[in-house]
JSON list of C-alpha atoms in Angstrom, two decimals:
[
{"chain": "A", "resi": 1, "resn": "MET", "atom": "CA", "xyz": [-13.94, -36.87, -38.91]},
{"chain": "A", "resi": 2, "resn": "GLU", "atom": "CA", "xyz": [-14.24, -34.59, -35.95]},
{"chain": "A", "resi": 3, "resn": "SER", "atom": "CA", "xyz": [-17.01, -32.91, -34.08]},
{"chain": "A", "resi": 4, "resn": "THR", "atom": "CA", "xyz": [-16.77, -30.59, -31.26]},
{"chain": "A", "resi": 5, "resn": "ALA", "atom": "CA", "xyz": [-19.10, -28.94, -28.66]},
{"chain": "A", "resi": 6, "resn": "HIS", "atom": "CA", "xyz": [-18.65, -26.38, -26.36]},
{"chain": "A", "resi": 7, "resn": "LEU", "atom": "CA", "xyz": [-20.58, -25.74, -22.75]},
{"chain": "A", "resi": 8, "resn": "ARG", "atom": "CA", "xyz": [-19.59, -22.07, -21.35]},
{"chain": "A", "resi": 9, "resn": "PHE", "atom": "CA", "xyz": [-20.30, -20.02, -18.53]},
{"chain": "A", "resi": 10, "resn": "LEU", "atom": "CA", "xyz": [-21.45, -23.18, -16.35]},
{"chain": "A", "resi": 11, "resn": "ARG", "atom": "CA", "xyz": [-21.94, -22.30, -12.78]},
{"chain": "A", "resi": 12, "resn": "MET", "atom": "CA", "xyz": [-19.87, -24.73, -11.34]},
{"chain": "A", "resi": 13, "resn": "SER", "atom": "CA", "xyz": [-16.11, -24.98, -10.52]},
{"chain": "A", "resi": 14, "resn": "PRO", "atom": "CA", "xyz": [-13.53, -25.91, -12.91]},
{"chain": "A", "resi": 15, "resn": "ARG", "atom": "CA", "xyz": [-11.80, -27.94, -10.42]},
{"chain": "A", "resi": 16, "resn": "LYS", "atom": "CA", "xyz": [-14.90, -30.32, -9.91]},
{"chain": "A", "resi": 17, "resn": "LEU", "atom": "CA", "xyz": [-14.97, -30.58, -13.54]},
{"chain": "A", "resi": 18, "resn": "SER", "atom": "CA", "xyz": [-12.05, -31.46, -14.30]},
{"chain": "A", "resi": 19, "resn": "VAL", "atom": "CA", "xyz": [-12.15, -34.72, -12.28]},
{"chain": "A", "resi": 20, "resn": "VAL", "atom": "CA", "xyz": [-14.97, -36.18, -14.12]},
{"chain": "A", "resi": 21, "resn": "ALA", "atom": "CA", "xyz": [-13.59, -35.04, -17.25]},
{"chain": "A", "resi": 22, "resn": "ALA", "atom": "CA", "xyz": [-10.33, -36.83, -16.72]},
{"chain": "A", "resi": 23, "resn": "LEU", "atom": "CA", "xyz": [-12.74, -39.88, -16.12]},
{"chain": "A", "resi": 24, "resn": "ILE", "atom": "CA", "xyz": [-13.56, -39.83, -19.75]},
{"chain": "A", "resi": 25, "resn": "ARG", "atom": "CA", "xyz": [-10.59, -38.66, -21.63]},
{"chain": "A", "resi": 26, "resn": "GLY", "atom": "CA", "xyz": [-9.68, -41.16, -24.54]},
{"chain": "A", "resi": 27, "resn": "LYS", "atom": "CA", "xyz": [-12.68, -43.58, -23.79]},
{"chain": "A", "resi": 28, "resn": "PRO", "atom": "CA", "xyz": [-15.05, -44.61, -26.50]},
{"chain": "A", "resi": 29, "resn": "VAL", "atom": "CA", "xyz": [-18.59, -42.22, -26.37]},
{"chain": "A", "resi": 30, "resn": "GLU", "atom": "CA", "xyz": [-20.66, -45.13, -25.51]},
{"chain": "A", "resi": 31, "resn": "ALA", "atom": "CA", "xyz": [-17.90, -46.00, -22.24]},
{"chain": "A", "resi": 32, "resn": "ALA", "atom": "CA", "xyz": [-17.80, -42.51, -21.36]},
{"chain": "A", "resi": 33, "resn": "LEU", "atom": "CA", "xyz": [-21.52, -42.24, -21.20]},
{"chain": "A", "resi": 34, "resn": "ASN", "atom": "CA", "xyz": [-21.90, -45.02, -19.03]},
{"chain": "A", "resi": 35, "resn": "ILE", "atom": "CA", "xyz": [-18.95, -43.82, -16.74]},
{"chain": "A", "resi": 36, "resn": "LEU", "atom": "CA", "xyz": [-21.07, -40.56, -16.31]},
{"chain": "A", "resi": 37, "resn": "LYS", "atom": "CA", "xyz": [-24.17, -42.07, -15.67]},
{"chain": "A", "resi": 38, "resn": "PHE", "atom": "CA", "xyz": [-23.11, -44.23, -12.61]},
{"chain": "A", "resi": 39, "resn": "THR", "atom": "CA", "xyz": [-20.59, -41.12, -11.34]},
{"chain": "A", "resi": 40, "resn": "LYS", "atom": "CA", "xyz": [-21.94, -39.55, -8.17]},
{"chain": "A", "resi": 41, "resn": "ARG", "atom": "CA", "xyz": [-20.84, -36.16, -8.96]},
{"chain": "A", "resi": 42, "resn": "ALA", "atom": "CA", "xyz": [-23.13, -33.05, -10.02]},
{"chain": "A", "resi": 43, "resn": "ALA", "atom": "CA", "xyz": [-20.68, -32.09, -12.97]},
{"chain": "A", "resi": 44, "resn": "ALA", "atom": "CA", "xyz": [-21.44, -35.79, -14.33]},
{"chain": "A", "resi": 45, "resn": "LEU", "atom": "CA", "xyz": [-24.63, -34.50, -16.00]},
{"chain": "A", "resi": 46, "resn": "PRO", "atom": "CA", "xyz": [-23.68, -31.47, -17.88]},
{"chain": "A", "resi": 47, "resn": "VAL", "atom": "CA", "xyz": [-20.49, -33.47, -19.21]},
{"chain": "A", "resi": 48, "resn": "GLU", "atom": "CA", "xyz": [-22.95, -36.27, -20.00]},
{"chain": "A", "resi": 49, "resn": "LYS", "atom": "CA", "xyz": [-25.22, -33.75, -22.03]},
{"chain": "A", "resi": 50, "resn": "LEU", "atom": "CA", "xyz": [-22.03, -32.10, -23.40]},
{"chain": "A", "resi": 51, "resn": "ILE", "atom": "CA", "xyz": [-21.11, -35.63, -24.80]},
{"chain": "A", "resi": 52, "resn": "LYS", "atom": "CA", "xyz": [-24.35, -36.15, -26.39]},
{"chain": "A", "resi": 53, "resn": "SER", "atom": "CA", "xyz": [-24.87, -32.60, -28.05]},
{"chain": "A", "resi": 54, "resn": "ALA", "atom": "CA", "xyz": [-21.23, -33.51, -29.60]},
{"chain": "A", "resi": 55, "resn": "VAL", "atom": "CA", "xyz": [-22.67, -36.93, -30.74]},
{"chain": "A", "resi": 56, "resn": "ALA", "atom": "CA", "xyz": [-25.92, -35.11, -32.48]},
{"chain": "A", "resi": 57, "resn": "ASN", "atom": "CA", "xyz": [-23.18, -32.54, -34.10]},
{"chain": "A", "resi": 58, "resn": "ALA", "atom": "CA", "xyz": [-21.19, -35.37, -35.44]},
{"chain": "A", "resi": 59, "resn": "THR", "atom": "CA", "xyz": [-24.22, -37.29, -37.34]},
{"chain": "A", "resi": 60, "resn": "ASP", "atom": "CA", "xyz": [-25.58, -33.86, -38.37]},
{"chain": "A", "resi": 61, "resn": "LEU", "atom": "CA", "xyz": [-22.47, -32.81, -39.90]},
{"chain": "A", "resi": 62, "resn": "SER", "atom": "CA", "xyz": [-21.59, -35.87, -41.75]},
{"chain": "A", "resi": 63, "resn": "LYS", "atom": "CA", "xyz": [-25.45, -36.27, -42.71]},
{"chain": "A", "resi": 64, "resn": "GLY", "atom": "CA", "xyz": [-25.76, -39.70, -40.95]},
{"chain": "A", "resi": 65, "resn": "GLN", "atom": "CA", "xyz": [-22.51, -40.98, -42.37]},
{"chain": "A", "resi": 66, "resn": "VAL", "atom": "CA", "xyz": [-20.47, -41.46, -39.46]},
{"chain": "A", "resi": 67, "resn": "ASP", "atom": "CA", "xyz": [-20.87, -44.67, -37.22]},
{"chain": "A", "resi": 68, "resn": "VAL", "atom": "CA", "xyz": [-21.62, -43.45, -34.05]},
{"chain": "A", "resi": 69, "resn": "ASP", "atom": "CA", "xyz": [-20.32, -46.72, -32.50]},
{"chain": "A", "resi": 70, "resn": "THR", "atom": "CA", "xyz": [-16.46, -45.81, -33.55]},
{"chain": "A", "resi": 71, "resn": "LEU", "atom": "CA", "xyz": [-16.30, -42.51, -31.83]},
{"chain": "A", "resi": 72, "resn": "TYR", "atom": "CA", "xyz": [-14.11, -41.82, -28.98]},
{"chain": "A", "resi": 73, "resn": "VAL", "atom": "CA", "xyz": [-13.73, -38.76, -26.81]},
{"chain": "A", "resi": 74, "resn": "LYS", "atom": "CA", "xyz": [-10.22, -37.05, -28.37]},
{"chain": "A", "resi": 75, "resn": "THR", "atom": "CA", "xyz": [-10.10, -34.03, -26.00]},
{"chain": "A", "resi": 76, "resn": "ILE", "atom": "CA", "xyz": [-11.78, -32.67, -23.14]},
{"chain": "A", "resi": 77, "resn": "SER", "atom": "CA", "xyz": [-10.81, -29.43, -21.60]},
{"chain": "A", "resi": 78, "resn": "VAL", "atom": "CA", "xyz": [-11.88, -27.38, -18.78]},
{"chain": "A", "resi": 79, "resn": "ASP", "atom": "CA", "xyz": [-11.10, -23.84, -18.70]},
{"chain": "A", "resi": 80, "resn": "GLN", "atom": "CA", "xyz": [-12.02, -21.34, -16.25]},
{"chain": "A", "resi": 81, "resn": "GLY", "atom": "CA", "xyz": [-14.63, -18.70, -16.97]},
{"chain": "A", "resi": 82, "resn": "PRO", "atom": "CA", "xyz": [-15.38, -15.50, -15.45]},
{"chain": "A", "resi": 83, "resn": "THR", "atom": "CA", "xyz": [-16.02, -15.31, -11.76]},
{"chain": "A", "resi": 84, "resn": "GLN", "atom": "CA", "xyz": [-18.88, -13.29, -10.10]},
{"chain": "A", "resi": 85, "resn": "ARG", "atom": "CA", "xyz": [-17.71, -11.65, -7.02]},
{"chain": "A", "resi": 86, "resn": "ARG", "atom": "CA", "xyz": [-20.28, -11.21, -4.46]},
{"chain": "A", "resi": 87, "resn": "PHE", "atom": "CA", "xyz": [-20.16, -10.09, -0.45]},
{"chain": "A", "resi": 88, "resn": "MET", "atom": "CA", "xyz": [-21.58, -11.52, 2.51]},
{"chain": "A", "resi": 89, "resn": "PRO", "atom": "CA", "xyz": [-22.08, -9.16, 5.76]},
{"chain": "A", "resi": 90, "resn": "ARG", "atom": "CA", "xyz": [-20.44, -10.72, 8.84]},
{"chain": "A", "resi": 91, "resn": "ALA", "atom": "CA", "xyz": [-20.36, -9.60, 12.46]},
{"chain": "A", "resi": 92, "resn": "MET", "atom": "CA", "xyz": [-19.04, -6.03, 13.21]},
{"chain": "A", "resi": 93, "resn": "GLY", "atom": "CA", "xyz": [-19.50, -4.28, 9.96]},
{"chain": "A", "resi": 94, "resn": "ARG", "atom": "CA", "xyz": [-17.38, -6.34, 7.94]},
{"chain": "A", "resi": 95, "resn": "ALA", "atom": "CA", "xyz": [-17.83, -7.81, 4.42]},
{"chain": "A", "resi": 96, "resn": "THR", "atom": "CA", "xyz": [-16.67, -11.47, 3.40]},
{"chain": "A", "resi": 97, "resn": "PRO", "atom": "CA", "xyz": [-16.05, -11.96, -0.29]},
{"chain": "A", "resi": 98, "resn": "ILE", "atom": "CA", "xyz": [-17.53, -14.84, -2.12]},
{"chain": "A", "resi": 99, "resn": "LYS", "atom": "CA", "xyz": [-16.19, -16.09, -5.54]},
{"chain": "A", "resi": 100, "resn": "LYS", "atom": "CA", "xyz": [-18.70, -17.49, -7.52]},
{"chain": "A", "resi": 101, "resn": "LYS", "atom": "CA", "xyz": [-16.86, -19.67, -10.56]},
{"chain": "A", "resi": 102, "resn": "THR", "atom": "CA", "xyz": [-17.62, -20.48, -13.89]},
{"chain": "A", "resi": 103, "resn": "ALA", "atom": "CA", "xyz": [-16.26, -22.79, -16.26]},
{"chain": "A", "resi": 104, "resn": "HIS", "atom": "CA", "xyz": [-16.03, -23.73, -20.39]},
{"chain": "A", "resi": 105, "resn": "VAL", "atom": "CA", "xyz": [-15.84, -27.02, -21.07]},
{"chain": "A", "resi": 106, "resn": "HIS", "atom": "CA", "xyz": [-14.52, -28.20, -24.60]},
{"chain": "A", "resi": 107, "resn": "VAL", "atom": "CA", "xyz": [-15.11, -31.63, -26.08]},
{"chain": "A", "resi": 108, "resn": "VAL", "atom": "CA", "xyz": [-13.82, -33.21, -29.34]},
{"chain": "A", "resi": 109, "resn": "LEU", "atom": "CA", "xyz": [-14.96, -36.19, -30.85]},
{"chain": "A", "resi": 110, "resn": "ALA", "atom": "CA", "xyz": [-13.07, -38.24, -33.15]},
{"chain": "A", "resi": 111, "resn": "GLU", "atom": "CA", "xyz": [-13.61, -41.60, -35.48]},
{"chain": "A", "resi": 112, "resn": "ALA", "atom": "CA", "xyz": [-11.61, -44.56, -34.27]},
{"chain": "A", "resi": 113, "resn": "LYS", "atom": "CA", "xyz": [-9.06, -45.77, -36.87]},
{"chain": "A", "resi": 114, "resn": "LYS", "atom": "CA", "xyz": [-10.38, -49.44, -38.33]}
]
């Protein structure tokens, strides 16, 4: 039994998110949530909420038949979303570009073999 959850258009750089995603890839859900709880990065909070959403999806899809303790993070991927382009005025009439990046995060949880 696999369950998925997607977080799209998160206003955070994919490079910052991929560091946090690498910490929990392949870990059991309980261990992953503990790691994210004590990680001092801003990307840890949205990824933690995404994992909890995937767990809720797993229990909802299986109508309560899945054991949450046996779930693990099978895959987690971070992709780049659309970039918002803004400009900041600078000296002597110039303008410099500002790129506000977004990210898409996809997570798949699966049951571990007993």
